[in-house]
Amino acid sequence: MAVNKKAGSTKRYGARYGKRLKVKAGLIENQYKQRQKCPYCRKVGVKRVAIGIWGCGKCGAKFTGKAYSMGVK
Ligand SMILES: [Zn+2]
């Protein structure tokens, strides 16, 4: 089986879902796994602590956002 680099971390989903959906899910996953910029201290230290809840490791701020992204760019 050829490895599809675009599918990335979604390989575990197997072939149950379409390729397009897997790529899309992968993008969303990467978005919420990566540390993001804190809207309070402007440092990149924000991680999702729960669905819809984000916490900043630098200033300790906790705030709500979208389930899979902060909704703040
Ligand atoms: Zn912060």
mmCIF file of N, CA, C and O and ligand atoms in Angstrom:
data_model
loop_
_atom_site.group_PDB
_atom_site.id
_atom_site.type_symbol
_atom_site.label_atom_id
_atom_site.label_comp_id
_atom_site.label_asym_id
_atom_site.label_seq_id
_atom_site.Cartn_x
_atom_site.Cartn_y
_atom_site.Cartn_z
ATOM 1 N N MET A 1 0.841 -1.198 0.000
ATOM 2 C CA MET A 1 0.000 0.000 0.000
ATOM 3 C C MET A 1 0.870 1.239 0.000
ATOM 4 O O MET A 1 1.776 1.399 0.814
ATOM 5 N N ALA A 2 0.589 2.100 -0.909
ATOM 6 C CA ALA A 2 1.400 3.311 -1.040
ATOM 7 C C ALA A 2 1.091 4.276 0.099
ATOM 8 O O ALA A 2 -0.040 4.377 0.558
ATOM 9 N N VAL A 3 2.121 4.947 0.552
ATOM 10 C CA VAL A 3 1.927 5.902 1.633
ATOM 11 C C VAL A 3 1.534 7.251 1.034
ATOM 12 O O VAL A 3 2.215 7.782 0.181
ATOM 13 N N ASN A 4 0.427 7.738 1.476
ATOM 14 C CA ASN A 4 -0.042 9.041 0.986
ATOM 15 C C ASN A 4 0.383 10.114 1.978
ATOM 16 O O ASN A 4 -0.140 10.205 3.080
ATOM 17 N N LYS A 5 1.329 10.913 1.580
ATOM 18 C CA LYS A 5 1.870 11.918 2.506
ATOM 19 C C LYS A 5 0.821 12.952 2.897
ATOM 20 O O LYS A 5 0.820 13.457 3.992
ATOM 21 N N LYS A 6 -0.081 13.228 1.964
ATOM 22 C CA LYS A 6 -1.081 14.256 2.251
ATOM 23 C C LYS A 6 -2.037 13.819 3.358
ATOM 24 O O LYS A 6 -2.571 14.631 4.078
ATOM 25 N N ALA A 7 -2.247 12.501 3.467
ATOM 26 C CA ALA A 7 -3.174 12.012 4.484
ATOM 27 C C ALA A 7 -2.570 12.185 5.878
ATOM 28 O O ALA A 7 -3.289 12.310 6.853
ATOM 29 N N GLY A 8 -1.247 12.165 5.961
ATOM 30 C CA GLY A 8 -0.556 12.439 7.217
ATOM 31 C C GLY A 8 -1.060 11.608 8.377
ATOM 32 O O GLY A 8 -1.124 10.387 8.295
ATOM 33 N N SER A 9 -1.433 12.306 9.447
ATOM 34 C CA SER A 9 -1.782 11.624 10.679
ATOM 35 C C SER A 9 -3.127 10.918 10.598
ATOM 36 O O SER A 9 -3.575 10.326 11.556
ATOM 37 N N THR A 10 -3.789 11.007 9.483
ATOM 38 C CA THR A 10 -5.112 10.401 9.382
ATOM 39 C C THR A 10 -5.038 8.978 8.847
ATOM 40 O O THR A 10 -6.054 8.358 8.617
ATOM 41 N N LYS A 11 -3.840 8.476 8.669
ATOM 42 C CA LYS A 11 -3.693 7.122 8.129
ATOM 43 C C LYS A 11 -4.448 6.096 8.955
ATOM 44 O O LYS A 11 -4.925 5.110 8.450
ATOM 45 N N ARG A 12 -4.524 6.364 10.268
ATOM 46 C CA ARG A 12 -5.176 5.393 11.131
ATOM 47 C C ARG A 12 -6.662 5.238 10.837
ATOM 48 O O ARG A 12 -7.283 4.284 11.268
ATOM 49 N N TYR A 13 -7.224 6.186 10.128
ATOM 50 C CA TYR A 13 -8.635 6.073 9.806
ATOM 51 C C TYR A 13 -8.885 4.991 8.749
ATOM 52 O O TYR A 13 -10.014 4.608 8.542
ATOM 53 N N GLY A 14 -7.814 4.541 8.128
ATOM 54 C CA GLY A 14 -7.955 3.484 7.135
ATOM 55 C C GLY A 14 -8.713 3.956 5.914
ATOM 56 O O GLY A 14 -8.705 5.140 5.591
ATOM 57 N N ALA A 15 -9.355 3.031 5.262
ATOM 58 C CA ALA A 15 -10.000 3.351 3.991
ATOM 59 C C ALA A 15 -11.491 3.597 4.155
ATOM 60 O O ALA A 15 -12.240 3.594 3.193
ATOM 61 N N ARG A 16 -11.898 3.788 5.388
ATOM 62 C CA ARG A 16 -13.338 3.953 5.614
ATOM 63 C C ARG A 16 -13.852 5.283 5.087
ATOM 64 O O ARG A 16 -14.998 5.432 4.757
ATOM 65 N N TYR A 17 -12.966 6.258 5.086
ATOM 66 C CA TYR A 17 -13.387 7.583 4.652
ATOM 67 C C TYR A 17 -12.689 7.934 3.352
ATOM 68 O O TYR A 17 -11.646 7.404 3.039
ATOM 69 N N GLY A 18 -13.285 8.838 2.624
ATOM 70 C CA GLY A 18 -12.707 9.260 1.361
ATOM 71 C C GLY A 18 -11.403 10.006 1.567
ATOM 72 O O GLY A 18 -11.146 10.562 2.634
ATOM 73 N N LYS A 19 -10.586 10.011 0.538
ATOM 74 C CA LYS A 19 -9.282 10.654 0.615
ATOM 75 C C LYS A 19 -9.443 12.147 0.904
ATOM 76 O O LYS A 19 -8.727 12.731 1.707
ATOM 77 N N ARG A 20 -10.395 12.760 0.259
ATOM 78 C CA ARG A 20 -10.576 14.194 0.419
ATOM 79 C C ARG A 20 -10.915 14.528 1.879
ATOM 80 O O ARG A 20 -10.404 15.461 2.461
ATOM 81 N N LEU A 21 -11.781 13.719 2.455
ATOM 82 C CA LEU A 21 -12.183 13.951 3.836
ATOM 83 C C LEU A 21 -11.005 13.743 4.776
ATOM 84 O O LEU A 21 -10.820 14.471 5.736
ATOM 85 N N LYS A 22 -10.175 12.761 4.461
ATOM 86 C CA LYS A 22 -9.016 12.485 5.317
ATOM 87 C C LYS A 22 -8.049 13.650 5.304
ATOM 88 O O LYS A 22 -7.512 14.041 6.331
ATOM 89 N N VAL A 23 -7.840 14.206 4.121
ATOM 90 C CA VAL A 23 -6.922 15.344 4.018
ATOM 91 C C VAL A 23 -7.468 16.515 4.816
ATOM 92 O O VAL A 23 -6.763 17.171 5.572
ATOM 93 N N LYS A 24 -8.760 16.738 4.703
ATOM 94 C CA LYS A 24 -9.388 17.834 5.419
ATOM 95 C C LYS A 24 -9.288 17.623 6.935
ATOM 96 O O LYS A 24 -8.939 18.528 7.680
ATOM 97 N N ALA A 25 -9.562 16.414 7.374
ATOM 98 C CA ALA A 25 -9.474 16.106 8.794
ATOM 99 C C ALA A 25 -8.044 16.281 9.279
ATOM 100 O O ALA A 25 -7.804 16.744 10.385
ATOM 101 N N GLY A 26 -7.097 15.917 8.430
ATOM 102 C CA GLY A 26 -5.690 16.056 8.798
ATOM 103 C C GLY A 26 -5.320 17.502 9.017
ATOM 104 O O GLY A 26 -4.602 17.835 9.958
ATOM 105 N N LEU A 27 -5.819 18.364 8.177
ATOM 106 C CA LEU A 27 -5.524 19.786 8.317
ATOM 107 C C LEU A 27 -6.088 20.317 9.627
ATOM 108 O O LEU A 27 -5.436 21.072 10.338
ATOM 109 N N ILE A 28 -7.303 19.918 9.944
ATOM 110 C CA ILE A 28 -7.921 20.379 11.179
ATOM 111 C C ILE A 28 -7.160 19.833 12.379
ATOM 112 O O ILE A 28 -6.886 20.542 13.336
ATOM 113 N N GLU A 29 -6.776 18.572 12.304
ATOM 114 C CA GLU A 29 -6.014 17.964 13.402
ATOM 115 C C GLU A 29 -4.711 18.703 13.619
ATOM 116 O O GLU A 29 -4.353 19.022 14.746
ATOM 117 N N ASN A 30 -4.000 18.964 12.550
ATOM 118 C CA ASN A 30 -2.733 19.670 12.684
ATOM 119 C C ASN A 30 -2.945 21.027 13.317
ATOM 120 O O ASN A 30 -2.141 21.478 14.121
ATOM 121 N N GLN A 31 -4.046 21.643 12.972
ATOM 122 C CA GLN A 31 -4.323 22.976 13.485
ATOM 123 C C GLN A 31 -4.493 22.954 14.998
ATOM 124 O O GLN A 31 -4.000 23.820 15.704
ATOM 125 N N TYR A 32 -5.183 21.955 15.508
ATOM 126 C CA TYR A 32 -5.430 22.014 16.940
ATOM 127 C C TYR A 32 -4.362 21.310 17.755
ATOM 128 O O TYR A 32 -4.300 21.470 18.957
ATOM 129 N N LYS A 33 -3.483 20.574 17.069
ATOM 130 C CA LYS A 33 -2.376 19.960 17.804
ATOM 131 C C LYS A 33 -1.213 20.923 17.957
ATOM 132 O O LYS A 33 -0.445 20.839 18.896
ATOM 133 N N GLN A 34 -1.107 21.829 17.011
ATOM 134 C CA GLN A 34 -0.023 22.791 17.077
ATOM 135 C C GLN A 34 -0.308 23.855 18.121
ATOM 136 O O GLN A 34 -1.446 24.205 18.365
ATOM 137 N N ARG A 35 0.757 24.354 18.701
ATOM 138 C CA ARG A 35 0.595 25.475 19.619
ATOM 139 C C ARG A 35 0.232 26.714 18.823
ATOM 140 O O ARG A 35 0.757 26.949 17.754
ATOM 141 N N GLN A 36 -0.660 27.478 19.380
ATOM 142 C CA GLN A 36 -1.114 28.653 18.667
ATOM 143 C C GLN A 36 -0.838 29.918 19.464
ATOM 144 O O GLN A 36 -0.496 29.866 20.636
ATOM 145 N N LYS A 37 -0.999 31.004 18.794
ATOM 146 C CA LYS A 37 -0.657 32.287 19.376
ATOM 147 C C LYS A 37 -1.708 32.726 20.390
ATOM 148 O O LYS A 37 -2.894 32.679 20.131
ATOM 149 N N CYS A 38 -1.236 33.167 21.535
ATOM 150 C CA CYS A 38 -2.141 33.615 22.593
ATOM 151 C C CYS A 38 -2.632 35.026 22.289
ATOM 152 O O CYS A 38 -1.823 35.913 22.021
ATOM 153 N N PRO A 39 -3.943 35.231 22.331
ATOM 154 C CA PRO A 39 -4.465 36.576 22.066
ATOM 155 C C PRO A 39 -4.195 37.546 23.209
ATOM 156 O O PRO A 39 -4.383 38.745 23.080
ATOM 157 N N TYR A 40 -3.746 37.035 24.354
ATOM 158 C CA TYR A 40 -3.493 37.895 25.521
ATOM 159 C C TYR A 40 -2.035 38.318 25.609
ATOM 160 O O TYR A 40 -1.731 39.498 25.740
ATOM 161 N N CYS A 41 -1.120 37.342 25.555
ATOM 162 C CA CYS A 41 0.298 37.698 25.710
ATOM 163 C C CYS A 41 1.049 37.664 24.382
ATOM 164 O O CYS A 41 2.222 37.986 24.333
ATOM 165 N N ARG A 42 0.366 37.218 23.318
ATOM 166 C CA ARG A 42 0.949 37.220 21.969
ATOM 167 C C ARG A 42 2.084 36.224 21.806
ATOM 168 O O ARG A 42 2.842 36.295 20.860
ATOM 169 N N LYS A 43 2.230 35.330 22.770
ATOM 170 C CA LYS A 43 3.263 34.311 22.616
ATOM 171 C C LYS A 43 2.628 33.031 22.101
ATOM 172 O O LYS A 43 1.449 32.762 22.352
ATOM 173 N N VAL A 44 3.422 32.244 21.424
ATOM 174 C CA VAL A 44 2.904 30.997 20.888
ATOM 175 C C VAL A 44 3.018 29.929 21.958
ATOM 176 O O VAL A 44 4.067 29.325 22.150
ATOM 177 N N GLY A 45 1.950 29.763 22.713
ATOM 178 C CA GLY A 45 1.999 28.774 23.784
ATOM 179 C C GLY A 45 0.621 28.237 24.085
ATOM 180 O O GLY A 45 0.389 27.666 25.142
ATOM 181 N N VAL A 46 -0.280 28.407 23.155
ATOM 182 C CA VAL A 46 -1.655 28.015 23.404
ATOM 183 C C VAL A 46 -1.913 26.600 22.899
ATOM 184 O O VAL A 46 -1.603 26.270 21.765
ATOM 185 N N LYS A 47 -2.446 25.802 23.791
ATOM 186 C CA LYS A 47 -2.820 24.445 23.416
ATOM 187 C C LYS A 47 -4.273 24.227 23.769
ATOM 188 O O LYS A 47 -4.781 24.803 24.725
ATOM 189 N N ARG A 48 -4.893 23.339 23.027
ATOM 190 C CA ARG A 48 -6.276 23.009 23.360
ATOM 191 C C ARG A 48 -6.264 22.104 24.581
ATOM 192 O O ARG A 48 -5.627 21.059 24.588
ATOM 193 N N VAL A 49 -6.927 22.488 25.637
ATOM 194 C CA VAL A 49 -6.956 21.667 26.844
ATOM 195 C C VAL A 49 -8.195 20.791 26.889
ATOM 196 O O VAL A 49 -8.217 19.764 27.550
ATOM 197 N N ALA A 50 -9.242 21.194 26.209
ATOM 198 C CA ALA A 50 -10.453 20.392 26.073
ATOM 199 C C ALA A 50 -11.179 20.893 24.846
ATOM 200 O O ALA A 50 -10.788 21.914 24.278
ATOM 201 N N ILE A 51 -12.213 20.188 24.457
ATOM 202 C CA ILE A 51 -12.918 20.628 23.254
ATOM 203 C C ILE A 51 -13.505 22.006 23.499
ATOM 204 O O ILE A 51 -14.282 22.220 24.429
ATOM 205 N N GLY A 52 -13.063 22.949 22.698
ATOM 206 C CA GLY A 52 -13.571 24.314 22.802
ATOM 207 C C GLY A 52 -12.877 25.157 23.861
ATOM 208 O O GLY A 52 -13.197 26.319 24.028
ATOM 209 N N ILE A 53 -11.941 24.554 24.595
ATOM 210 C CA ILE A 53 -11.244 25.314 25.636
ATOM 211 C C ILE A 53 -9.751 25.321 25.341
ATOM 212 O O ILE A 53 -9.154 24.278 25.097
ATOM 213 N N TRP A 54 -9.165 26.486 25.380
ATOM 214 C CA TRP A 54 -7.760 26.671 25.049
ATOM 215 C C TRP A 54 -7.035 27.292 26.230
ATOM 216 O O TRP A 54 -7.590 28.120 26.951
ATOM 217 N N GLY A 55 -5.813 26.850 26.418
ATOM 218 C CA GLY A 55 -5.043 27.389 27.521
ATOM 219 C C GLY A 55 -3.678 27.841 27.052
ATOM 220 O O GLY A 55 -3.043 27.192 26.219
ATOM 221 N N CYS A 56 -3.223 28.949 27.615
ATOM 222 C CA CYS A 56 -1.908 29.477 27.267
ATOM 223 C C CYS A 56 -0.899 29.044 28.323
ATOM 224 O O CYS A 56 -1.100 29.271 29.517
ATOM 225 N N GLY A 57 0.168 28.404 27.882
ATOM 226 C CA GLY A 57 1.193 27.946 28.804
ATOM 227 C C GLY A 57 2.118 29.057 29.251
ATOM 228 O O GLY A 57 2.898 28.892 30.187
ATOM 229 N N LYS A 58 2.068 30.196 28.592
ATOM 230 C CA LYS A 58 2.974 31.298 28.916
ATOM 231 C C LYS A 58 2.382 32.211 29.986
ATOM 232 O O LYS A 58 3.038 32.559 30.955
ATOM 233 N N CYS A 59 1.125 32.634 29.778
ATOM 234 C CA CYS A 59 0.527 33.568 30.733
ATOM 235 C C CYS A 59 -0.583 32.902 31.551
ATOM 236 O O CYS A 59 -1.120 33.504 32.466
ATOM 237 N N GLY A 60 -0.917 31.662 31.221
ATOM 238 C CA GLY A 60 -1.896 30.930 32.012
ATOM 239 C C GLY A 60 -3.338 31.259 31.677
ATOM 240 O O GLY A 60 -4.251 30.786 32.344
ATOM 241 N N ALA A 61 -3.553 32.029 30.642
ATOM 242 C CA ALA A 61 -4.917 32.394 30.272
ATOM 243 C C ALA A 61 -5.667 31.174 29.740
ATOM 244 O O ALA A 61 -5.093 30.332 29.046
ATOM 245 N N LYS A 62 -6.909 31.087 30.122
ATOM 246 C CA LYS A 62 -7.770 30.046 29.567
ATOM 247 C C LYS A 62 -8.956 30.729 28.923
ATOM 248 O O LYS A 62 -9.536 31.644 29.486
ATOM 249 N N PHE A 63 -9.290 30.276 27.766
ATOM 250 C CA PHE A 63 -10.400 30.920 27.078
ATOM 251 C C PHE A 63 -11.084 29.921 26.174
ATOM 252 O O PHE A 63 -10.531 28.862 25.855
ATOM 253 N N THR A 64 -12.268 30.259 25.775
ATOM 254 C CA THR A 64 -13.025 29.367 24.906
ATOM 255 C C THR A 64 -12.794 29.752 23.454
ATOM 256 O O THR A 64 -12.450 30.877 23.127
ATOM 257 N N GLY A 65 -12.959 28.777 22.622
ATOM 258 C CA GLY A 65 -12.817 29.012 21.192
ATOM 259 C C GLY A 65 -13.620 27.973 20.472
ATOM 260 O O GLY A 65 -14.461 27.307 21.065
ATOM 261 N N LYS A 66 -13.344 27.823 19.228
ATOM 262 C CA LYS A 66 -14.019 26.773 18.480
ATOM 263 C C LYS A 66 -13.446 25.425 18.894
ATOM 264 O O LYS A 66 -12.343 25.354 19.440
ATOM 265 N N ALA A 67 -14.175 24.387 18.599
ATOM 266 C CA ALA A 67 -13.770 23.059 19.040
ATOM 267 C C ALA A 67 -12.408 22.663 18.487
ATOM 268 O O ALA A 67 -11.602 22.061 19.178
ATOM 269 N N TYR A 68 -12.119 23.008 17.243
ATOM 270 C CA TYR A 68 -10.905 22.520 16.628
ATOM 271 C C TYR A 68 -9.940 23.628 16.218
ATOM 272 O O TYR A 68 -8.890 23.385 15.678
ATOM 273 N N SER A 69 -10.329 24.859 16.472
ATOM 274 C CA SER A 69 -9.393 25.952 16.258
ATOM 275 C C SER A 69 -9.814 27.084 17.185
ATOM 276 O O SER A 69 -10.927 27.089 17.680
ATOM 277 N N MET A 70 -8.950 28.006 17.412
ATOM 278 C CA MET A 70 -9.269 29.066 18.353
ATOM 279 C C MET A 70 -10.233 30.073 17.772
ATOM 280 O O MET A 70 -10.840 30.838 18.486
ATOM 281 N N GLY A 71 -10.305 30.099 16.453
ATOM 282 C CA GLY A 71 -11.167 31.083 15.819
ATOM 283 C C GLY A 71 -10.554 32.454 15.876
ATOM 284 O O GLY A 71 -11.184 33.454 15.612
ATOM 285 N N VAL A 72 -9.259 32.516 16.216
ATOM 286 C CA VAL A 72 -8.539 33.783 16.277
ATOM 287 C C VAL A 72 -7.336 33.660 15.377
ATOM 288 O O VAL A 72 -6.578 32.709 15.475
ATOM 289 N N LYS A 73 -7.177 34.579 14.482
ATOM 290 C CA LYS A 73 -6.034 34.512 13.596
ATOM 291 C C LYS A 73 -5.099 35.661 13.872
ATOM 292 O O LYS A 73 -5.553 36.779 14.019
HETATM 293 ZN ZN ZN B 1 -0.730 33.912 26.878
#
